[in-house]
Amino acid sequence: MTVSKGWVTLKGEVEWQFQKEDAERVLRRLSGVKGVINLIVVKPRVTPSELKQKIEQALIRTAQTDAQRITVDVQGSKVILKGTVRSWAEKEEAERAAWSAPGVTSVENRIVIAP
């Protein structure tokens, strides 16, 4: 971390996206901080296939989603969700499950809500 004229620059690696976001959120609240440049990198300690498996397991554990109707594609640390669900809440729950996996840096939620 470096500070110059009220601007804080964050650097380093974390395993979870929420850690990157929390670090920035905490610093923005400090008196005298004009801005935060967040260069922290989310670096997974799991392979893409392990990441896919963790997300699929999280979907199965979640009672609010029908995991059999959702497919998970992993491209590096990016997750793409596809399929159909019965409600907006189910779609959001699937996205939360994807974000809960270590090393995820982005989630593209292409899930469609079936009429």
Tab-separated table of C-alpha atoms in Angstrom:
chain	number	residue	atom	x	y	z
A	1	MET	CA	0.000	0.000	0.000
A	2	THR	CA	1.224	3.464	-0.859
A	3	VAL	CA	-0.271	6.848	-0.045
A	4	SER	CA	0.239	10.044	-2.018
A	5	LYS	CA	-1.721	13.283	-1.516
A	6	GLY	CA	-4.661	11.452	0.031
A	7	TRP	CA	-4.782	8.733	-2.630
A	8	VAL	CA	-4.186	5.174	-1.438
A	9	THR	CA	-2.903	2.544	-3.869
A	10	LEU	CA	-3.511	-1.065	-2.875
A	11	LYS	CA	-1.363	-3.856	-4.301
A	12	GLY	CA	-1.071	-7.543	-3.589
A	13	GLU	CA	-2.959	-10.792	-3.984
A	14	VAL	CA	-6.002	-12.248	-2.263
A	15	GLU	CA	-7.933	-15.456	-2.823
A	16	TRP	CA	-11.455	-14.027	-2.591
A	17	GLN	CA	-13.168	-11.112	-4.377
A	18	PHE	CA	-14.806	-9.978	-1.116
A	19	GLN	CA	-11.340	-9.498	0.422
A	20	LYS	CA	-10.389	-7.100	-2.365
A	21	GLU	CA	-13.656	-5.190	-1.979
A	22	ASP	CA	-13.423	-5.088	1.843
A	23	ALA	CA	-9.894	-3.659	1.767
A	24	GLU	CA	-11.045	-0.796	-0.445
A	25	ARG	CA	-14.258	-0.189	1.514
A	26	VAL	CA	-12.390	0.082	4.832
A	27	LEU	CA	-9.859	2.570	3.456
A	28	ARG	CA	-12.485	4.784	1.810
A	29	ARG	CA	-13.993	5.421	5.257
A	30	LEU	CA	-10.762	6.793	6.732
A	31	SER	CA	-10.470	10.502	7.313
A	32	GLY	CA	-8.173	12.191	4.807
A	33	VAL	CA	-8.510	9.544	2.109
A	34	LYS	CA	-9.470	11.219	-1.171
A	35	GLY	CA	-9.568	8.040	-3.226
A	36	VAL	CA	-8.442	4.438	-3.524
A	37	ILE	CA	-6.736	2.802	-6.494
A	38	ASN	CA	-7.360	-0.907	-6.002
A	39	LEU	CA	-4.733	-2.945	-7.862
A	40	ILE	CA	-5.218	-6.030	-5.689
A	41	VAL	CA	-5.363	-9.184	-7.799
A	42	VAL	CA	-7.710	-12.054	-6.998
A	43	LYS	CA	-5.610	-15.149	-7.527
A	44	PRO	CA	-7.272	-18.516	-7.159
A	45	ARG	CA	-5.454	-21.323	-5.459
A	46	VAL	CA	-7.629	-23.819	-7.287
A	47	THR	CA	-7.689	-24.985	-10.902
A	48	PRO	CA	-10.606	-24.015	-13.151
A	49	SER	CA	-11.963	-27.588	-12.952
A	50	GLU	CA	-11.800	-27.494	-9.132
A	51	LEU	CA	-13.511	-24.103	-9.220
A	52	LYS	CA	-16.298	-25.482	-11.426
A	53	GLN	CA	-16.763	-28.406	-9.035
A	54	LYS	CA	-16.918	-26.121	-5.974
A	55	ILE	CA	-19.600	-23.946	-7.586
A	56	GLU	CA	-21.666	-26.949	-8.676
A	57	GLN	CA	-21.464	-28.346	-5.139
A	58	ALA	CA	-22.561	-24.976	-3.727
A	59	LEU	CA	-25.540	-24.955	-6.105
A	60	ILE	CA	-26.555	-28.439	-4.968
A	61	ARG	CA	-26.300	-27.425	-1.290
A	62	THR	CA	-28.514	-24.396	-1.875
A	63	ALA	CA	-32.109	-25.398	-1.370
A	64	GLN	CA	-33.334	-22.365	-3.328
A	65	THR	CA	-31.859	-23.465	-6.655
A	66	ASP	CA	-32.540	-26.332	-9.004
A	67	ALA	CA	-28.893	-27.185	-9.700
A	68	GLN	CA	-29.755	-29.671	-12.446
A	69	ARG	CA	-31.081	-26.842	-14.620
A	70	ILE	CA	-27.937	-24.697	-14.297
A	71	THR	CA	-24.623	-25.209	-16.081
A	72	VAL	CA	-21.355	-23.721	-14.898
A	73	ASP	CA	-18.556	-22.796	-17.304
A	74	VAL	CA	-15.225	-21.578	-15.953
A	75	GLN	CA	-12.738	-19.607	-18.028
A	76	GLY	CA	-9.755	-18.970	-15.781
A	77	SER	CA	-11.320	-17.105	-12.865
A	78	LYS	CA	-14.432	-16.012	-14.777
A	79	VAL	CA	-17.636	-17.993	-14.211
A	80	ILE	CA	-20.466	-18.174	-16.748
A	81	LEU	CA	-23.824	-19.444	-15.496
A	82	LYS	CA	-26.416	-20.726	-18.004
A	83	GLY	CA	-29.754	-22.464	-17.781
A	84	THR	CA	-33.269	-21.739	-16.597
A	85	VAL	CA	-34.750	-21.129	-13.167
A	86	ARG	CA	-38.229	-20.475	-11.794
A	87	SER	CA	-37.657	-17.076	-10.154
A	88	TRP	CA	-35.454	-14.016	-9.888
A	89	ALA	CA	-34.478	-15.108	-6.362
A	90	GLU	CA	-33.254	-18.448	-7.703
A	91	LYS	CA	-31.179	-16.665	-10.356
A	92	GLU	CA	-29.612	-14.401	-7.713
A	93	GLU	CA	-28.927	-17.359	-5.417
A	94	ALA	CA	-27.067	-19.140	-8.220
A	95	GLU	CA	-24.908	-16.052	-8.727
A	96	ARG	CA	-24.204	-15.839	-4.981
A	97	ALA	CA	-23.125	-19.488	-5.051
A	98	ALA	CA	-20.704	-18.719	-7.899
A	99	TRP	CA	-19.222	-15.741	-6.045
A	100	SER	CA	-18.747	-17.927	-2.960
A	101	ALA	CA	-16.018	-19.975	-4.651
A	102	PRO	CA	-12.389	-18.986	-4.057
A	103	GLY	CA	-10.618	-17.105	-6.836
A	104	VAL	CA	-13.699	-15.949	-8.742
A	105	THR	CA	-13.085	-12.506	-10.239
A	106	SER	CA	-16.219	-12.175	-12.366
A	107	VAL	CA	-19.570	-13.871	-12.835
A	108	GLU	CA	-21.587	-13.623	-16.030
A	109	ASN	CA	-25.119	-14.682	-15.161
A	110	ARG	CA	-26.874	-15.795	-18.368
A	111	ILE	CA	-29.567	-17.724	-16.501
A	112	VAL	CA	-33.071	-17.181	-17.879
A	113	ILE	CA	-36.218	-17.098	-15.766
A	114	ALA	CA	-38.729	-19.531	-17.243
A	115	PRO	CA	-42.343	-18.323	-17.473
